[in-house]
Amino acid sequence: MAQIFHRSTNFIARFSLFAAILAAGLAGLVIYATPRSPYKTNQNVVREQPIQFSHKHHVGDDGIDCRYCHTGVETSAFAGIPPTKTCMNCHSVLFKDAAYLEPVRESYRSGKPLQWSRVHRLPDFVYFNHSIHVNKGVGCSSCHGPVNQMALMWQSSTLLMSWCLDCHRNPGQVLREKKDVVNMDWKAPANQAEIGRALAAQYKIRTTAELTSCSTCHR
Amino acid sequence: MSSALRNCAIFAAAVLLPLAGGCRQDMADQPKNNPLTPSAFFSDGRGSRTPEENTVERGALAEDELAVPKDSTFFPLPITQALLERGRERYGIFCAPCHGAEGDGNGMIAVRGMKHPPSYQQERLRQAPVGYFFDVITHGFGAMYDYSAQVNAHDRWAIIAYIRALQLSRNAPAGMLSPETLRKLKAGPESAPAEHTPEGGAH
């Protein structure tokens, strides 16, 4: 009786075993990496905006404090996007005829708000509060990166839950004195671990168990 | 269904279901309005509603007793170190861009081409009653828009206290100074730290 399969099918059978493992591994990698990649998180992706507003110019060059525009950051969950009137505080005089600022003036005349593209967006099931972070020594740049160098705004962190937990498990690593919260040039000093412990005690930061409890952020 | 087909279906489901899970965004995109998100429900497209005319914010009535007329010389809060520190911080955020850190009207925005505001060291502003500063912060003046939305009444007084401190910083009578400070001033630049004294004895 003749053989049903040719000898070469032995190789195909062995090869397909390895290929299957490889394919499964590859699929696993794709499933693992895709949600963590900038493709999904939008990390480091510059957003198109109705006006090319430069934080580098306003914060870096002009030295305007974050809280001049984001007035709610110390007192409420939402840091706040300023009303057009805040732009006009200066731009009623500065660059008052510049064509690229026409949408600002149009918004001020008509009362129709500028429609900025949101850069940092958390899922609706996360209850994030800016004020508690800012008032307990977590600086703007710890989450938002070097905003004073961003000509156009991007999201410098992944905003993944694991990223939140990195801090909630060990807040001491980012804590700074309150006077440095808006300081964009702050770098963790060599003895940050020691300083962080002292500040955590001073600010009465809750225990890791409380900070990582589900209902701290999901309620 | 043959068992082979069923196994196949289970295997396919096991592989594909976790992937499909990533597509469900119901909880991430709940049918609610977050601050400043657009909404198709209202004709102006805004999720956040503009309050009715003359709406009083909760807790804002307590600020009423801090409001004074323009010519008032009455300072309605106790002037403490904490109030001055608060004033220094708020001044740095909202005033210093134009008025300058020292109140001389040479802030960065003024340098960039905004109208230079008057120096607080002008005789007119040294003599101005505190109510005048409160009025200007609340209602604006000249090229300066009002800051009533950004700076609440308590903080306005903190800023005014700090402006008074700035004025005093360049205009204090010698009698007010402690003997220690006076001695340092009289000693002149020689008493400054060593690295600043190459031409320290010039006058």
GROMACS .gro file of C-alpha atoms in nm:
model
  422
    1MET     CA    1   0.000   0.000   0.000
    2ALA     CA    2   0.131   0.336  -0.095
    3GLN     CA    3   0.196   0.595   0.173
    4ILE     CA    4  -0.087   0.849   0.205
    5PHE     CA    5   0.148   1.134   0.298
    6HIS     CA    6   0.471   1.226   0.134
    7ARG     CA    7   0.785   1.226   0.355
    8SER     CA    8   0.797   1.608   0.348
    9THR     CA    9   0.474   1.632   0.549
   10ASN     CA   10   0.679   1.523   0.852
   11PHE     CA   11   0.857   1.855   0.832
   12ILE     CA   12   0.535   2.048   0.782
   13ALA     CA   13   0.383   1.880   1.086
   14ARG     CA   14   0.682   1.967   1.307
   15PHE     CA   15   0.709   2.317   1.164
   16SER     CA   16   0.342   2.391   1.217
   17LEU     CA   17   0.381   2.298   1.585
   18PHE     CA   18   0.651   2.560   1.629
   19ALA     CA   19   0.464   2.805   1.406
   20ALA     CA   20   0.152   2.767   1.618
   21ILE     CA   21   0.346   2.843   1.939
   22LEU     CA   22   0.513   3.138   1.771
   23ALA     CA   23   0.183   3.270   1.636
   24ALA     CA   24   0.019   3.235   1.978
   25GLY     CA   25   0.312   3.415   2.139
   26LEU     CA   26   0.294   3.690   1.881
   27ALA     CA   27  -0.080   3.726   1.927
   28GLY     CA   28  -0.026   3.745   2.303
   29LEU     CA   29   0.233   4.016   2.254
   30VAL     CA   30   0.003   4.218   2.032
   31ILE     CA   31  -0.284   4.182   2.279
   32TYR     CA   32  -0.054   4.286   2.563
   33ALA     CA   33   0.124   4.571   2.390
   34THR     CA   34  -0.150   4.737   2.187
   35PRO     CA   35  -0.352   4.884   2.477
   36ARG     CA   36  -0.026   5.009   2.632
   37SER     CA   37   0.105   5.168   2.315
   38PRO     CA   38   0.061   5.531   2.215
   39TYR     CA   39  -0.166   5.396   1.939
   40LYS     CA   40  -0.425   5.331   2.209
   41THR     CA   41  -0.322   5.566   2.493
   42ASN     CA   42  -0.246   5.868   2.272
   43GLN     CA   43   0.065   5.926   2.479
   44ASN     CA   44   0.301   6.177   2.317
   45VAL     CA   45   0.054   6.245   2.036
   46VAL     CA   46   0.015   6.617   1.960
   47ARG     CA   47  -0.348   6.720   1.920
   48GLU     CA   48  -0.475   6.953   1.653
   49GLN     CA   49  -0.632   7.260   1.809
   50PRO     CA   50  -0.850   7.539   1.667
   51ILE     CA   51  -0.565   7.781   1.751
   52GLN     CA   52  -0.201   7.686   1.780
   53PHE     CA   53  -0.186   7.781   2.147
   54SER     CA   54   0.167   7.744   2.280
   55HIS     CA   55   0.221   7.660   2.646
   56LYS     CA   56   0.592   7.698   2.571
   57HIS     CA   57   0.538   8.064   2.492
   58HIS     CA   58   0.292   8.149   2.768
   59VAL     CA   59   0.449   7.944   3.047
   60GLY     CA   60   0.810   7.905   2.937
   61ASP     CA   61   0.881   8.244   2.778
   62ASP     CA   62   0.633   8.470   2.956
   63GLY     CA   63   0.640   8.298   3.294
   64ILE     CA   64   0.265   8.300   3.345
   65ASP     CA   65   0.160   8.081   3.637
   66CYS     CA   66  -0.051   7.772   3.553
   67ARG     CA   67  -0.323   7.902   3.784
   68TYR     CA   68  -0.365   8.229   3.594
   69CYS     CA   69  -0.576   8.032   3.344
   70HIS     CA   70  -0.649   7.700   3.517
   71THR     CA   71  -0.816   7.869   3.811
   72GLY     CA   72  -1.005   7.568   3.944
   73VAL     CA   73  -0.705   7.346   3.993
   74GLU     CA   74  -0.664   7.418   4.366
   75THR     CA   75  -1.029   7.408   4.461
   76SER     CA   76  -1.211   7.164   4.234
   77ALA     CA   77  -1.191   6.834   4.052
   78PHE     CA   78  -1.156   7.005   3.715
   79ALA     CA   79  -0.858   7.233   3.660
   80GLY     CA   80  -1.064   7.446   3.423
   81ILE     CA   81  -1.018   7.573   3.071
   82PRO     CA   82  -1.021   7.952   3.083
   83PRO     CA   83  -1.305   8.154   2.931
   84THR     CA   84  -1.213   8.356   2.621
   85LYS     CA   85  -1.211   8.665   2.841
   86THR     CA   86  -0.891   8.539   3.005
   87CYS     CA   87  -0.721   8.540   2.662
   88MET     CA   88  -0.847   8.893   2.606
   89ASN     CA   89  -0.689   9.014   2.933
   90CYS     CA   90  -0.371   9.045   2.728
   91HIS     CA   91  -0.478   8.993   2.368
   92SER     CA   92  -0.711   9.290   2.365
   93VAL     CA   93  -0.381   9.478   2.334
   94LEU     CA   94  -0.111   9.226   2.239
   95PHE     CA   95  -0.136   9.087   1.884
   96LYS     CA   96  -0.479   9.246   1.869
   97ASP     CA   97  -0.483   9.244   1.488
   98ALA     CA   98  -0.307   8.911   1.434
   99ALA     CA   99  -0.505   8.696   1.189
  100TYR     CA  100  -0.437   8.372   1.372
  101LEU     CA  101  -0.602   8.512   1.685
  102GLU     CA  102  -0.921   8.601   1.498
  103PRO     CA  103  -1.103   8.291   1.634
  104VAL     CA  104  -1.034   8.423   1.987
  105ARG     CA  105  -1.176   8.766   1.909
  106GLU     CA  106  -1.471   8.611   1.726
  107SER     CA  107  -1.541   8.394   2.030
  108TYR     CA  108  -1.524   8.699   2.259
  109ARG     CA  109  -1.759   8.901   2.035
  110SER     CA  110  -2.014   8.626   1.983
  111GLY     CA  111  -1.994   8.452   2.321
  112LYS     CA  112  -1.947   8.120   2.143
  113PRO     CA  113  -1.672   7.924   2.319
  114LEU     CA  114  -1.360   7.804   2.143
  115GLN     CA  115  -1.377   7.429   2.092
  116TRP     CA  116  -1.042   7.296   2.211
  117SER     CA  117  -0.957   6.931   2.157
  118ARG     CA  118  -0.927   6.755   2.484
  119VAL     CA  119  -0.575   6.623   2.548
  120HIS     CA  120  -0.607   6.441   2.881
  121ARG     CA  121  -0.916   6.230   2.900
  122LEU     CA  122  -0.984   5.972   3.168
  123PRO     CA  123  -1.262   5.716   3.130
  124ASP     CA  124  -1.591   5.821   3.291
  125PHE     CA  125  -1.560   5.550   3.556
  126VAL     CA  126  -1.259   5.724   3.711
  127TYR     CA  127  -1.323   6.001   3.963
  128PHE     CA  128  -1.013   6.213   3.940
  129ASN     CA  129  -0.977   6.529   4.146
  130HIS     CA  130  -0.709   6.787   4.068
  131SER     CA  131  -0.738   6.979   4.395
  132ILE     CA  132  -0.650   6.691   4.626
  133HIS     CA  133  -0.336   6.617   4.426
  134VAL     CA  134  -0.219   6.978   4.397
  135ASN     CA  135  -0.289   7.051   4.764
  136LYS     CA  136  -0.095   6.745   4.879
  137GLY     CA  137   0.226   6.822   4.697
  138VAL     CA  138   0.182   6.647   4.362
  139GLY     CA  139   0.321   6.890   4.106
  140CYS     CA  140   0.169   6.973   3.768
  141SER     CA  141   0.472   6.840   3.583
  142SER     CA  142   0.462   6.505   3.763
  143CYS     CA  143   0.163   6.410   3.547
  144HIS     CA  144   0.163   6.664   3.264
  145GLY     CA  145   0.535   6.666   3.188
  146PRO     CA  146   0.739   6.970   3.089
  147VAL     CA  147   0.443   7.183   2.977
  148ASN     CA  148   0.669   7.488   2.960
  149GLN     CA  149   0.847   7.325   2.667
  150MET     CA  150   0.539   7.212   2.474
  151ALA     CA  151   0.470   7.436   2.178
  152LEU     CA  152   0.160   7.225   2.116
  153MET     CA  153   0.009   7.021   2.393
  154TRP     CA  154   0.048   6.649   2.424
  155GLN     CA  155  -0.021   6.393   2.690
  156SER     CA  156   0.311   6.296   2.839
  157SER     CA  157   0.181   6.008   3.054
  158THR     CA  158  -0.001   5.691   2.957
  159LEU     CA  159  -0.299   5.765   3.188
  160LEU     CA  160  -0.326   5.387   3.229
  161MET     CA  161  -0.448   5.255   3.562
  162SER     CA  162  -0.107   5.100   3.624
  163TRP     CA  163   0.041   5.449   3.588
  164CYS     CA  164  -0.197   5.585   3.853
  165LEU     CA  165  -0.108   5.295   4.083
  166ASP     CA  166   0.265   5.352   4.041
  167CYS     CA  167   0.215   5.668   4.246
  168HIS     CA  168  -0.068   5.556   4.471
  169ARG     CA  169   0.151   5.267   4.590
  170ASN     CA  170   0.444   5.496   4.661
  171PRO     CA  171   0.341   5.863   4.662
  172GLY     CA  172   0.664   5.970   4.833
  173GLN     CA  173   0.857   5.947   4.508
  174VAL     CA  174   0.683   6.254   4.359
  175LEU     CA  175   0.587   6.466   4.661
  176ARG     CA  176   0.727   6.818   4.672
  177GLU     CA  177   0.685   7.123   4.886
  178LYS     CA  178   0.368   7.316   4.808
  179LYS     CA  179   0.560   7.618   4.684
  180ASP     CA  180   0.708   7.398   4.410
  181VAL     CA  181   0.382   7.246   4.287
  182VAL     CA  182   0.362   7.465   3.975
  183ASN     CA  183   0.740   7.474   3.930
  184MET     CA  184   0.807   7.320   3.589
  185ASP     CA  185   1.180   7.283   3.653
  186TRP     CA  186   1.144   7.078   3.971
  187LYS     CA  187   1.357   6.764   3.974
  188ALA     CA  188   1.346   6.503   4.247
  189PRO     CA  189   1.649   6.564   4.471
  190ALA     CA  190   1.888   6.282   4.557
  191ASN     CA  191   1.725   6.229   4.897
  192GLN     CA  192   1.371   6.228   4.757
  193ALA     CA  193   1.284   5.905   4.941
  194GLU     CA  194   1.357   6.074   5.273
  195ILE     CA  195   1.187   6.405   5.178
  196GLY     CA  196   0.889   6.216   5.037
  197ARG     CA  197   0.838   6.031   5.364
  198ALA     CA  198   0.851   6.356   5.562
  199LEU     CA  199   0.612   6.535   5.326
  200ALA     CA  200   0.372   6.240   5.322
  201ALA     CA  201   0.353   6.265   5.701
  202GLN     CA  202   0.319   6.644   5.689
  203TYR     CA  203   0.039   6.636   5.428
  204LYS     CA  204  -0.126   6.344   5.612
  205ILE     CA  205  -0.124   6.131   5.298
  206ARG     CA  206  -0.334   5.820   5.350
  207THR     CA  207  -0.194   5.470   5.377
  208THR     CA  208  -0.113   5.270   5.065
  209ALA     CA  209  -0.406   5.041   5.146
  210GLU     CA  210  -0.643   5.339   5.135
  211LEU     CA  211  -0.481   5.497   4.829
  212THR     CA  212  -0.507   5.173   4.633
  213SER     CA  213  -0.855   5.078   4.749
  214CYS     CA  214  -1.091   5.042   4.449
  215SER     CA  215  -1.336   5.302   4.576
  216THR     CA  216  -1.070   5.570   4.608
  217CYS     CA  217  -1.093   5.622   4.232
  218HIS     CA  218  -1.396   5.415   4.124
  219ARG     CA  219  -1.717   5.512   4.299
  220MET     CA  220  -2.347   1.982   1.712
  221SER     CA  221  -2.050   1.755   1.684
  222SER     CA  222  -1.803   1.771   1.969
  223ALA     CA  223  -1.521   1.880   1.735
  224LEU     CA  224  -1.727   2.174   1.613
  225ARG     CA  225  -1.819   2.266   1.970
  226ASN     CA  226  -1.454   2.256   2.078
  227CYS     CA  227  -1.369   2.473   1.784
  228ALA     CA  228  -1.636   2.727   1.883
  229ILE     CA  229  -1.516   2.734   2.245
  230PHE     CA  230  -1.158   2.782   2.130
  231ALA     CA  231  -1.258   3.065   1.896
  232ALA     CA  232  -1.459   3.230   2.171
  233ALA     CA  233  -1.170   3.201   2.415
  234VAL     CA  234  -0.939   3.372   2.168
  235LEU     CA  235  -1.177   3.635   2.036
  236LEU     CA  236  -1.379   3.737   2.343
  237PRO     CA  237  -1.092   3.911   2.524
  238LEU     CA  238  -1.031   4.109   2.208
  239ALA     CA  239  -1.398   4.201   2.177
  240GLY     CA  240  -1.390   4.321   2.538
  241GLY     CA  241  -1.168   4.604   2.432
  242CYS     CA  242  -1.438   4.740   2.203
  243ARG     CA  243  -1.698   4.796   2.475
  244GLN     CA  244  -1.673   5.157   2.593
  245ASP     CA  245  -2.010   5.196   2.770
  246MET     CA  246  -1.860   5.259   3.112
  247ALA     CA  247  -1.579   5.475   2.980
  248ASP     CA  248  -1.824   5.691   2.781
  249GLN     CA  249  -2.122   5.729   3.009
  250PRO     CA  250  -2.422   5.932   2.894
  251LYS     CA  251  -2.341   6.223   3.123
  252ASN     CA  252  -2.188   6.566   3.077
  253ASN     CA  253  -1.842   6.629   3.209
  254PRO     CA  254  -1.735   6.990   3.267
  255LEU     CA  255  -1.720   7.183   2.940
  256THR     CA  256  -1.796   6.884   2.718
  257PRO     CA  257  -2.027   6.958   2.424
  258SER     CA  258  -2.387   6.843   2.436
  259ALA     CA  259  -2.628   6.804   2.147
  260PHE     CA  260  -2.918   6.839   2.392
  261PHE     CA  261  -2.893   7.218   2.425
  262SER     CA  262  -2.931   7.455   2.134
  263ASP     CA  263  -2.599   7.630   2.199
  264GLY     CA  264  -2.417   7.296   2.204
  265ARG     CA  265  -2.273   7.341   2.552
  266GLY     CA  266  -2.291   7.080   2.825
  267SER     CA  267  -2.218   7.340   3.095
  268ARG     CA  268  -2.503   7.586   3.131
  269THR     CA  269  -2.453   7.958   3.173
  270PRO     CA  270  -2.604   8.061   3.507
  271GLU     CA  271  -2.906   8.292   3.496
  272GLU     CA  272  -2.840   8.664   3.533
  273ASN     CA  273  -2.781   8.762   3.898
  274THR     CA  274  -2.729   8.403   4.010
  275VAL     CA  275  -2.560   8.392   4.351
  276GLU     CA  276  -2.304   8.120   4.391
  277ARG     CA  277  -2.340   7.905   4.702
  278GLY     CA  278  -2.131   8.054   4.980
  279ALA     CA  279  -2.084   8.381   4.790
  280LEU     CA  280  -2.316   8.576   5.021
  281ALA     CA  281  -2.047   8.550   5.288
  282GLU     CA  282  -1.832   8.768   5.062
  283ASP     CA  283  -2.082   9.053   5.081
  284GLU     CA  284  -1.933   9.191   5.399
  285LEU     CA  285  -1.594   9.204   5.228
  286ALA     CA  286  -1.724   9.433   4.952
  287VAL     CA  287  -1.658   9.800   5.024
  288PRO     CA  288  -1.722  10.124   4.833
  289LYS     CA  289  -1.449  10.270   4.618
  290ASP     CA  290  -1.349  10.541   4.865
  291SER     CA  291  -1.347  10.319   5.172
  292THR     CA  292  -1.036  10.316   5.388
  293PHE     CA  293  -1.167  10.027   5.597
  294PHE     CA  294  -0.974   9.698   5.570
  295PRO     CA  295  -1.230   9.429   5.657
  296LEU     CA  296  -0.990   9.147   5.749
  297PRO     CA  297  -0.728   9.110   6.022
  298ILE     CA  298  -0.389   9.159   5.858
  299THR     CA  299  -0.180   8.856   5.944
  300GLN     CA  300   0.137   8.697   5.811
  301ALA     CA  301  -0.081   8.424   5.655
  302LEU     CA  302  -0.293   8.684   5.472
  303LEU     CA  303   0.021   8.855   5.339
  304GLU     CA  304   0.167   8.522   5.225
  305ARG     CA  305  -0.158   8.441   5.049
  306GLY     CA  306  -0.151   8.787   4.895
  307ARG     CA  307   0.206   8.740   4.776
  308GLU     CA  308   0.112   8.410   4.609
  309ARG     CA  309  -0.206   8.544   4.443
  310TYR     CA  310  -0.025   8.862   4.337
  311GLY     CA  311   0.239   8.646   4.171
  312ILE     CA  312  -0.024   8.453   3.978
  313PHE     CA  313  -0.264   8.724   3.867
  314CYS     CA  314  -0.092   9.064   3.898
  315ALA     CA  315   0.282   9.016   3.847
  316PRO     CA  316   0.256   8.933   3.474
  317CYS     CA  317   0.178   9.302   3.408
  318HIS     CA  318   0.246   9.490   3.732
  319GLY     CA  319   0.580   9.318   3.791
  320ALA     CA  320   0.696   9.122   4.093
  321GLU     CA  321   0.788   9.451   4.265
  322GLY     CA  322   0.479   9.643   4.156
  323ASP     CA  323   0.673   9.885   3.939
  324GLY     CA  324   0.464   9.813   3.627
  325ASN     CA  325   0.742   9.627   3.444
  326GLY     CA  326   0.596   9.277   3.433
  327MET     CA  327   0.678   9.044   3.147
  328ILE     CA  328   0.350   9.106   2.965
  329ALA     CA  329   0.401   9.483   2.989
  330VAL     CA  330   0.751   9.433   2.849
  331ARG     CA  331   0.598   9.235   2.563
  332GLY     CA  332   0.393   9.537   2.456
  333MET     CA  333   0.096   9.560   2.689
  334LYS     CA  334   0.037   9.907   2.827
  335HIS     CA  335   0.270   9.958   3.125
  336PRO     CA  336   0.049   9.986   3.433
  337PRO     CA  337   0.132  10.263   3.679
  338SER     CA  338   0.386  10.185   3.951
  339TYR     CA  339   0.236  10.132   4.296
  340GLN     CA  340   0.505  10.374   4.416
  341GLN     CA  341   0.323  10.666   4.251
  342GLU     CA  342   0.206  10.919   4.507
  343ARG     CA  343  -0.150  10.886   4.371
  344LEU     CA  344  -0.155  10.511   4.443
  345ARG     CA  345   0.027  10.543   4.774
  346GLN     CA  346  -0.252  10.775   4.886
  347ALA     CA  347  -0.535  10.576   4.725
  348PRO     CA  348  -0.775  10.418   4.978
  349VAL     CA  349  -0.787  10.037   4.994
  350GLY     CA  350  -1.141  10.049   4.853
  351TYR     CA  351  -0.995  10.187   4.528
  352PHE     CA  352  -0.777   9.877   4.477
  353PHE     CA  353  -1.074   9.653   4.562
  354ASP     CA  354  -1.281   9.835   4.302
  355VAL     CA  355  -1.014   9.804   4.030
  356ILE     CA  356  -0.965   9.429   4.088
  357THR     CA  357  -1.343   9.378   4.094
  358HIS     CA  358  -1.437   9.595   3.797
  359GLY     CA  359  -1.117   9.649   3.601
  360PHE     CA  360  -0.961   9.979   3.501
  361GLY     CA  361  -0.840  10.108   3.164
  362ALA     CA  362  -0.674   9.824   2.974
  363MET     CA  363  -0.704   9.594   3.277
  364TYR     CA  364  -1.002   9.361   3.264
  365ASP     CA  365  -1.177   9.271   3.588
  366TYR     CA  366  -1.051   8.977   3.792
  367SER     CA  367  -1.366   8.914   3.992
  368ALA     CA  368  -1.409   8.564   3.848
  369GLN     CA  369  -1.052   8.450   3.915
  370VAL     CA  370  -0.986   8.625   4.247
  371ASN     CA  371  -1.249   8.595   4.521
  372ALA     CA  372  -1.310   8.879   4.768
  373HIS     CA  373  -1.091   8.730   5.040
  374ASP     CA  374  -0.800   8.694   4.797
  375ARG     CA  375  -0.856   9.048   4.668
  376TRP     CA  376  -0.796   9.175   5.022
  377ALA     CA  377  -0.492   8.951   5.056
  378ILE     CA  378  -0.355   9.105   4.735
  379ILE     CA  379  -0.434   9.458   4.856
  380ALA     CA  380  -0.249   9.389   5.182
  381TYR     CA  381   0.047   9.268   4.980
  382ILE     CA  382   0.036   9.576   4.754
  383ARG     CA  383   0.054   9.791   5.067
  384ALA     CA  384   0.356   9.585   5.175
  385LEU     CA  385   0.518   9.643   4.834
  386GLN     CA  386   0.456  10.016   4.867
  387LEU     CA  387   0.606  10.016   5.215
  388SER     CA  388   0.908   9.818   5.096
  389ARG     CA  389   1.042  10.124   4.912
  390ASN     CA  390   0.898  10.394   5.131
  391ALA     CA  391   0.936  10.293   5.492
  392PRO     CA  392   1.039  10.567   5.739
  393ALA     CA  393   1.374  10.481   5.898
  394GLY     CA  394   1.210  10.487   6.240
  395MET     CA  395   1.001  10.179   6.152
  396LEU     CA  396   1.304   9.959   6.092
  397SER     CA  397   1.461   9.738   6.354
  398PRO     CA  398   1.805   9.852   6.474
  399GLU     CA  399   1.950   9.539   6.314
  400THR     CA  400   1.807   9.619   5.967
  401LEU     CA  401   1.903   9.983   6.003
  402ARG     CA  402   2.263   9.890   6.090
  403LYS     CA  403   2.281   9.664   5.781
  404LEU     CA  404   2.143   9.941   5.559
  405LYS     CA  405   2.383  10.200   5.698
  406ALA     CA  406   2.676   9.963   5.654
  407GLY     CA  407   2.589   9.966   5.283
  408PRO     CA  408   2.685   9.706   5.023
  409GLU     CA  409   3.004   9.607   5.214
  410SER     CA  410   2.792   9.396   5.442
  411ALA     CA  411   2.656   9.200   5.147
  412PRO     CA  412   2.789   8.845   5.092
  413ALA     CA  413   3.149   8.839   4.971
  414GLU     CA  414   3.085   8.730   4.611
  415HIS     CA  415   2.893   9.053   4.537
  416THR     CA  416   3.161   9.299   4.644
  417PRO     CA  417   3.408   9.366   4.364
  418GLU     CA  418   3.300   9.732   4.347
  419GLY     CA  419   3.119   9.724   4.680
  420GLY     CA  420   3.294  10.028   4.827
  421ALA     CA  421   3.219  10.258   4.530
  422HIS     CA  422   2.984  10.477   4.735
   0.00000   0.00000   0.00000
